[in-house]
Short mmCIF file of C-alpha atoms in Angstrom, two decimals:
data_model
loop_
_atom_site.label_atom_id
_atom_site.label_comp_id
_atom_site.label_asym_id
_atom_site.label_seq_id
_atom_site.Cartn_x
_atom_site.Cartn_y
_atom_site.Cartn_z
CA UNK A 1 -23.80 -19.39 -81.63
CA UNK A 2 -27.21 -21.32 -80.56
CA UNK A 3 -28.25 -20.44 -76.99
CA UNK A 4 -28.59 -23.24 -75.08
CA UNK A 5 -30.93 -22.93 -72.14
CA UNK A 6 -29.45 -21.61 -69.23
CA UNK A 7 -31.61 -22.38 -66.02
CA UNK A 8 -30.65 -19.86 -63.40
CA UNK A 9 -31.29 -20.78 -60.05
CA UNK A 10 -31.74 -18.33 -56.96
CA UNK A 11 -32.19 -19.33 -53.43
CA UNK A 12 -33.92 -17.30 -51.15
CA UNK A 13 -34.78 -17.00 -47.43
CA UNK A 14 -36.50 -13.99 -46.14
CA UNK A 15 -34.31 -11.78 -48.24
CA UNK A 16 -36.60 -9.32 -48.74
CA UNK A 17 -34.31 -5.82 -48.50
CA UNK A 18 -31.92 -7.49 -51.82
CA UNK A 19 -33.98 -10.14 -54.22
CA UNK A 20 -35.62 -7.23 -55.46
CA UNK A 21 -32.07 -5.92 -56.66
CA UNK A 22 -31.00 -9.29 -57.56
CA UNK A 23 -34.02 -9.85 -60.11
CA UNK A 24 -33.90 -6.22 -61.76
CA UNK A 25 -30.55 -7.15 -62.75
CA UNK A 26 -31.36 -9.60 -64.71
CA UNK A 27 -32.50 -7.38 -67.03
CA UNK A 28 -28.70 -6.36 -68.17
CA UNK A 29 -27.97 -9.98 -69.72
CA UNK A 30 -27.42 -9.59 -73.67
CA UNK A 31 -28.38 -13.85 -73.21
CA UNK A 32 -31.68 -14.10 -74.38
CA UNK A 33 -32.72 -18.53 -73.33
CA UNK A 34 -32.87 -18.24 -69.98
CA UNK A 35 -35.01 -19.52 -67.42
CA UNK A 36 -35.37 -18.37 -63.41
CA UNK A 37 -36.07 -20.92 -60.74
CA UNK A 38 -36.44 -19.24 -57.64
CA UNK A 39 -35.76 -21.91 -54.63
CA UNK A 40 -37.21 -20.45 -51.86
CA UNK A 41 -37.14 -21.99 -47.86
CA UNK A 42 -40.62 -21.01 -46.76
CA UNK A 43 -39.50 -17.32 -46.43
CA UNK A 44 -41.46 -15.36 -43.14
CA UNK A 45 -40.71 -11.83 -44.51
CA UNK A 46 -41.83 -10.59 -48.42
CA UNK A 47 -39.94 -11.85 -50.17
CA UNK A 48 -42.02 -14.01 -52.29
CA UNK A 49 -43.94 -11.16 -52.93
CA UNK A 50 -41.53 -9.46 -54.14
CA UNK A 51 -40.42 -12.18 -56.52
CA UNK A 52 -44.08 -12.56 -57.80
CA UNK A 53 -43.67 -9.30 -59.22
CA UNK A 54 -41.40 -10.58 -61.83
CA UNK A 55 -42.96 -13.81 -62.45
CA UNK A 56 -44.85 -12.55 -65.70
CA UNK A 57 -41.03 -10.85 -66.84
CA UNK A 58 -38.98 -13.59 -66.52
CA UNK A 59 -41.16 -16.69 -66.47
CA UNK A 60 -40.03 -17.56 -62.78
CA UNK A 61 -40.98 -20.80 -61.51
CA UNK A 62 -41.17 -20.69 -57.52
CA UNK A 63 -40.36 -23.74 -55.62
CA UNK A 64 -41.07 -24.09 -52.48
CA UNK A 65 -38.32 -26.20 -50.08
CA UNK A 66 -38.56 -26.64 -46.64
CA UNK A 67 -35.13 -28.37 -45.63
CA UNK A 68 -32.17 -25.62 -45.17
CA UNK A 69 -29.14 -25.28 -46.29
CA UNK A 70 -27.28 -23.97 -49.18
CA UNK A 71 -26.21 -27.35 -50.56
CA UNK A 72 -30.20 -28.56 -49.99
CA UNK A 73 -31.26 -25.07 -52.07
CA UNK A 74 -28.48 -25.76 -54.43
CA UNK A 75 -29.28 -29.78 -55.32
CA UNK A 76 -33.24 -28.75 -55.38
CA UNK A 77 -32.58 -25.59 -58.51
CA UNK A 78 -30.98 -28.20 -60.03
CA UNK A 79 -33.23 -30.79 -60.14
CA UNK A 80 -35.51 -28.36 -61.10
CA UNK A 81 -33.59 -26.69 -63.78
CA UNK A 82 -34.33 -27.90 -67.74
CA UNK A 83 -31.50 -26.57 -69.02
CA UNK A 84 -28.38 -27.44 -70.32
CA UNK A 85 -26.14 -25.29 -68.08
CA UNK A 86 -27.48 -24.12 -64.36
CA UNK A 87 -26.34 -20.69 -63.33
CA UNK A 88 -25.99 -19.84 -59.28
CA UNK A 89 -26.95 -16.38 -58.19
CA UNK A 90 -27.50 -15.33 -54.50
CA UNK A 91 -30.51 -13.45 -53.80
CA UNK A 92 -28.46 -11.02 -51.99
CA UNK A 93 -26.21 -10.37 -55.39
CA UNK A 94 -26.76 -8.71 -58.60
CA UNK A 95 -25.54 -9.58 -61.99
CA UNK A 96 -22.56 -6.50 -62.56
CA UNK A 97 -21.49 -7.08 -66.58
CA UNK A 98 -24.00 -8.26 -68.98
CA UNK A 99 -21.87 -11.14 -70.92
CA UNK A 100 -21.79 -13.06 -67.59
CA UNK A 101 -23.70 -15.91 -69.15
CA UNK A 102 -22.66 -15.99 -72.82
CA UNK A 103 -18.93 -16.03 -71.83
CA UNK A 104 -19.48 -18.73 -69.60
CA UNK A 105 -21.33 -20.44 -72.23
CA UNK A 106 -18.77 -19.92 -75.13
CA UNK A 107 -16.15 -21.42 -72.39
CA UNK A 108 -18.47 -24.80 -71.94
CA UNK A 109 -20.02 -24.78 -75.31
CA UNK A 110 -15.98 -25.51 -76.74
CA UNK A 111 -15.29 -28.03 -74.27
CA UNK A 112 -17.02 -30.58 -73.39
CA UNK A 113 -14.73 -31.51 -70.34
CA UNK A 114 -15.08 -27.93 -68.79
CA UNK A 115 -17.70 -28.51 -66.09
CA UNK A 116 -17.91 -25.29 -64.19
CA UNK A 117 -17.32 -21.28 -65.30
CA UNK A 118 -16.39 -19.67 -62.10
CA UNK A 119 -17.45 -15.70 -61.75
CA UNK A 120 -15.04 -12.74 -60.00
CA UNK A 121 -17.12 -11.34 -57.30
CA UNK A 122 -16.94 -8.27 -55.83
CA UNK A 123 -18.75 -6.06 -53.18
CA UNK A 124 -20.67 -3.72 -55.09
CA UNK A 125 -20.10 -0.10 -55.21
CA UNK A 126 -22.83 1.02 -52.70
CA UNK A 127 -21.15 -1.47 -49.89
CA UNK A 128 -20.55 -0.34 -46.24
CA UNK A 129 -17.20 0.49 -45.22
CA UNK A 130 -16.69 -2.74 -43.04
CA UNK A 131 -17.97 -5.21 -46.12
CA UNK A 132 -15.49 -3.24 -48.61
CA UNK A 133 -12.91 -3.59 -46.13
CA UNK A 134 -13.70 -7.33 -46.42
CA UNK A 135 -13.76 -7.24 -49.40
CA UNK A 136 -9.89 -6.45 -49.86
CA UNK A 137 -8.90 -9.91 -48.91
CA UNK A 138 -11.63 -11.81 -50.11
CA UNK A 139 -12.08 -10.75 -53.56
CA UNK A 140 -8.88 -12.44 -54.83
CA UNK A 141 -10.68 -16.00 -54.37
CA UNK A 142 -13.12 -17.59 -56.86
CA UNK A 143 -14.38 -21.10 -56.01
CA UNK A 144 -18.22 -19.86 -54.80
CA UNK A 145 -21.15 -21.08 -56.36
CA UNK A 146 -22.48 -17.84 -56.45
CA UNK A 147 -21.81 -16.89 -59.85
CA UNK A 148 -20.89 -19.76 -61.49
CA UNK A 149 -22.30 -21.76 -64.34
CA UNK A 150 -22.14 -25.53 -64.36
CA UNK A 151 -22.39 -28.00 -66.96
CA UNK A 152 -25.92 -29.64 -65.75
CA UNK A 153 -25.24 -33.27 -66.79
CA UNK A 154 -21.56 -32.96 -64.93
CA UNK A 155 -23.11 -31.96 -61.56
CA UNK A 156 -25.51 -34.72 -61.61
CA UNK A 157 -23.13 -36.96 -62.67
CA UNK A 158 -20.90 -36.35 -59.75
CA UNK A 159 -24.11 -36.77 -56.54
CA UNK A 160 -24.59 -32.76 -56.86
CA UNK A 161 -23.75 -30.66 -53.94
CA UNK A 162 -23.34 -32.04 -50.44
CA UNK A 163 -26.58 -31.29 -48.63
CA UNK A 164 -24.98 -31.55 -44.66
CA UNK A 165 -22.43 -28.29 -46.25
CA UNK A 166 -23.33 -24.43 -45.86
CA UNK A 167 -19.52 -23.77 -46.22
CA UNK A 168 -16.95 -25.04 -48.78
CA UNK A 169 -20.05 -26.98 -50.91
CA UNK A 170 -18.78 -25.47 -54.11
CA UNK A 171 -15.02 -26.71 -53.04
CA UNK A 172 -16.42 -30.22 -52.33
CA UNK A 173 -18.22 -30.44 -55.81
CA UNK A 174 -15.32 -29.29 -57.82
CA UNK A 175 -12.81 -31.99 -55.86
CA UNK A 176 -15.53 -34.42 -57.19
CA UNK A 177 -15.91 -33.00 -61.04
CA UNK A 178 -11.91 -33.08 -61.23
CA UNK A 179 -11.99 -36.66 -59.85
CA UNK A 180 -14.06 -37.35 -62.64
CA UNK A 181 -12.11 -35.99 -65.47
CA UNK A 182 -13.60 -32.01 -65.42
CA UNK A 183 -12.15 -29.10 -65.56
CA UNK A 184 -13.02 -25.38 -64.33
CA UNK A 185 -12.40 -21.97 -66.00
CA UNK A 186 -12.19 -18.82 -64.33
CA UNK A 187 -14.03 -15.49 -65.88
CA UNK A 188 -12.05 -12.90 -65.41
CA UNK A 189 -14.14 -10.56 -67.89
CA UNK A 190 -17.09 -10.07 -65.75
CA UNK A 191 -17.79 -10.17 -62.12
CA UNK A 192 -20.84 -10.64 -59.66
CA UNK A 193 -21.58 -8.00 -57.02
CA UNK A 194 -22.50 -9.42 -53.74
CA UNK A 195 -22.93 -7.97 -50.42
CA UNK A 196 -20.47 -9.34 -47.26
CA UNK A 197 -21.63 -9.42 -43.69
CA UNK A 198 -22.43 -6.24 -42.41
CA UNK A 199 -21.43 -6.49 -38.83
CA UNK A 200 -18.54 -8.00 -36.51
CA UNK A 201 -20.81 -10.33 -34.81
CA UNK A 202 -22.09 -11.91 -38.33
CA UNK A 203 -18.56 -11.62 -39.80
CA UNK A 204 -17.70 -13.94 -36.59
CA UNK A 205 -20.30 -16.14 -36.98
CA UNK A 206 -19.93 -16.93 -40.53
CA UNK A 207 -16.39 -17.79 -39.93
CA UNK A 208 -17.03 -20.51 -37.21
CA UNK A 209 -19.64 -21.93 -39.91
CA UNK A 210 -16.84 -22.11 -42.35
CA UNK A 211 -14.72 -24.02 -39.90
CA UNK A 212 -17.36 -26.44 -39.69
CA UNK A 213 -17.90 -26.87 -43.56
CA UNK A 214 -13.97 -26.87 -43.62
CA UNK A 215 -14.09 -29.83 -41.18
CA UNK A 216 -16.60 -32.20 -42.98
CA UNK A 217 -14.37 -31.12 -46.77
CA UNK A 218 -11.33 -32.74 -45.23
CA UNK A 219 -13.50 -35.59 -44.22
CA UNK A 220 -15.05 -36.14 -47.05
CA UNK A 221 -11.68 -35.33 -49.35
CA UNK A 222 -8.54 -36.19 -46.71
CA UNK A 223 -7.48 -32.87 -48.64
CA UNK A 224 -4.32 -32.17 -46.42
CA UNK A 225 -4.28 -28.68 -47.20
CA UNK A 226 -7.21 -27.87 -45.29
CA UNK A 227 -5.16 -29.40 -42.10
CA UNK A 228 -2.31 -27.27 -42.50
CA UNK A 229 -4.86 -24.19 -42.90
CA UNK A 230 -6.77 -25.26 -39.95
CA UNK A 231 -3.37 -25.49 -37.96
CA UNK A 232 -2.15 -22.23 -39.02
CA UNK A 233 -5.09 -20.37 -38.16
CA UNK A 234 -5.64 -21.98 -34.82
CA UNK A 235 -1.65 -21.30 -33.97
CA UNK A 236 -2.02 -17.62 -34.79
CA UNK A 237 -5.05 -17.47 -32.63
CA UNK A 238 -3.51 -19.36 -29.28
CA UNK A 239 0.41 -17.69 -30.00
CA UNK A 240 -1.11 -14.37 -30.07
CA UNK A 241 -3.25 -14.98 -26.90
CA UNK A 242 -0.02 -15.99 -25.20
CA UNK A 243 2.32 -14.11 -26.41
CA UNK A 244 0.44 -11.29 -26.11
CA UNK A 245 -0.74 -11.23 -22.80
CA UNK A 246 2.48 -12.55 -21.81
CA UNK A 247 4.21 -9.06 -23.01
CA UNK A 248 1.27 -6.78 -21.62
CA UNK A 249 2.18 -7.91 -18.31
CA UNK A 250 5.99 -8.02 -18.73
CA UNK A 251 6.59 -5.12 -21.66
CA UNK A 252 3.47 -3.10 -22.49
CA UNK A 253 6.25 -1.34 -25.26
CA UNK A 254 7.35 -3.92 -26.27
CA UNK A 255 3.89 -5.37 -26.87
CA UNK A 256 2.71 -2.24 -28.96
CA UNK A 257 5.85 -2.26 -30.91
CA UNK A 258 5.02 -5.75 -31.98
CA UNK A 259 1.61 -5.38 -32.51
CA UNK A 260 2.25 -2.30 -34.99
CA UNK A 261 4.96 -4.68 -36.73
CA UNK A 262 2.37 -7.18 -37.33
CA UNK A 263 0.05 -4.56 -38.37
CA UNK A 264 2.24 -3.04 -40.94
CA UNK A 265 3.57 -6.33 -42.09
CA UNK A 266 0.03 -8.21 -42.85
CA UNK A 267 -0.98 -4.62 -44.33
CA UNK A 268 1.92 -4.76 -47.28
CA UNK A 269 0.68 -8.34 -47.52
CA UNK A 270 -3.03 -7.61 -48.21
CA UNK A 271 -2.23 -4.69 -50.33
CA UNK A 272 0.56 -7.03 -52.65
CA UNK A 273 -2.12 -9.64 -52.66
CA UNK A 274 -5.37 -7.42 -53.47
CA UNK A 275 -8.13 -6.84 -56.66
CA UNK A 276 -6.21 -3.54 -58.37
CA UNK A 277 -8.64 -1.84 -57.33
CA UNK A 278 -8.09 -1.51 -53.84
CA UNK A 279 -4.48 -1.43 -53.40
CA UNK A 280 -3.77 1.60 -51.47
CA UNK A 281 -7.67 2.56 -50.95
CA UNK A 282 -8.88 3.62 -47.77
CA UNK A 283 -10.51 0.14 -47.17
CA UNK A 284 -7.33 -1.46 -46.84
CA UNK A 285 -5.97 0.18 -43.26
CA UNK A 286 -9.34 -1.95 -41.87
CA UNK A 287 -8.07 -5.39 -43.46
CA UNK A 288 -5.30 -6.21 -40.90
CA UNK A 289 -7.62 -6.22 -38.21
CA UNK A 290 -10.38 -8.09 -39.87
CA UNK A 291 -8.17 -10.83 -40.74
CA UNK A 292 -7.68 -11.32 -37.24
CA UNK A 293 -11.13 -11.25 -36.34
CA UNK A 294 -11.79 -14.15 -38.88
CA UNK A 295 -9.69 -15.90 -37.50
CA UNK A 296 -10.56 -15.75 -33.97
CA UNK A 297 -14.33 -16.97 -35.36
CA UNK A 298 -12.51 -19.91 -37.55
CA UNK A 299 -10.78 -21.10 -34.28
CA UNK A 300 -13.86 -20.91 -32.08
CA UNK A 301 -16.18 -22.58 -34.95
CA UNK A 302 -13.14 -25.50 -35.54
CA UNK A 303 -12.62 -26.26 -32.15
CA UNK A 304 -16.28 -26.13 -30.85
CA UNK A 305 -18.50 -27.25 -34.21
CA UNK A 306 -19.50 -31.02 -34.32
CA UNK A 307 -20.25 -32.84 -36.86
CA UNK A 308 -24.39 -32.79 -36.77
CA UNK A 309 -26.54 -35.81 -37.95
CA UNK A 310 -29.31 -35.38 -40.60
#
């Protein structure tokens, strides 16, 4: 098979402690015509230093961008890209299997109406407990950007990325590929490593800011399933406020008896639902709670989040 050019596109903000792992992986791709565009947001820390160091290896072009955002980083690589495909990879990720790109490639290069490869990823091996423990619930999902390969022409096509997005981007772009006759793949064969939040407090705050992108999908889409996940989040959040401090004041047994049934029961649920890998690991006893905590941020960031003006 001819290689077409694949322009892979990183966006960075003061990401100094990973880019350096992100670009040394790089270096495991059996592709050969690639290109790096590193789309950085006027980074404060060293990070462009960092990435200088690999300007000579790689050929990396550095743009500089001042407006935030993912969807703003995203649109920019692309415009900047020259080649026929543009690969996502966030600078806090590495590149895990070396075929990433030329399966992708093979996928696209055989059909022309395939406008995204989605990537598996997974939190890599040297992950804290807590983002591991994350990582049991989230790795079954696959519409991120991070990781996938789109058809260049296709994304244009379509208006690119929404720019007011930092959440659910990816999920608005593919709604408007399929509406124009694409399709997406799924690469199972190789996966992405990339690191989850590291803390509670983050964990909760990147939750509200997926409420938020949530909000402005179903806006954009009328998608109704993003309703009915809304509503089923935000009734698990006020029920168990209720409910529960309802039977701590009435039946503090009863309360704890119901409290380990949930446990137990969203536990056999996470474990059915997990990567192989985890099922019955030591990561998954942390999931239940986790879950909850996710949603307590989704609630706060739905019902508080408003739409902000650009």
């Amino acid at each position: 098979m001819n290689e077409p050019l694949v322009s892979i596109v990183i966006p960075t903000l003061n990401s100094e402690k990973t880019v350096k792992g992100t670009l040394e992986s790089l270096q495991i791709l059996d592709y050969k015509n690639f290109e790096v565009v590193v789309v950085d947001g006027y980074s404060t820390d060293n990070t462009l230093n960092i990435v200088k160091q690999f300007v000579e290896k790689y050929g990396i072009r550095i743009v500089l961008e001042e407006r935030k955002g993912r969807g703003v980083a995203y649109n920019r690589g692309v415009l900047e890209s020259r080649g026929k495909y543009v690969a996502f990879l966030d600078s806090d990720s590495r590149i895990a299997t070396p075929t990433w790109i030329k399966n992708a490639v093979i996928l696209m290069e055989n059909n022309d109406k395939i406008g995204v490869v989605f990537t598996k990823v997974f939190s890599p091996p040297d992950s804290k407990f807590l983002q591991k423990s994350i990582d049991t619930y989230l790795c079954k999902g696959f519409t991120t950007a991070n990781g996938a390969i789109y058809r260049k022409d296709a994304v244009l096509k379509v208006g690119g990325f929404n720019e007011k997005m930092n959440y659910m981007q990816e999920d608005e772009l593919l709604y408007k590929l399929t509406k124009a006759g694409y399709k997406y793949e799924v690469n199972f064969n190789d996966k992405i490593y990339h690191y989850h939040r590291d803390s509670i407090r983050s964990y909760i705050k990147q939750n509200m800011e997926a409420a938020y992108g949530a909000k402005i999908f179903h806006k954009l889409t009328k998608e109704k399933w993003v309703i009915r996940d809304a509503l089923t989040r935000l009734t698990i959040f006020f029920a168990s406020i209720i409910f529960g401090l309802s039977l701590i004041l009435l039946n503090i047994k009863l309360f704890l008896i119901l409290l380990l049934l949930s446990y137990i029961i969203l536990l056999l649920k996470v474990n059915f639902e997990t990567c192989k890998h985890y099922r019955w690991s030591k990561y998954i006893y942390l999931s239940p709670f986790l879950i909850y905590i996710s949603i307590i941020g989704y609630s706060i960031g739905f019902l508080t989040q408003r739409d902000k003006k650009r």
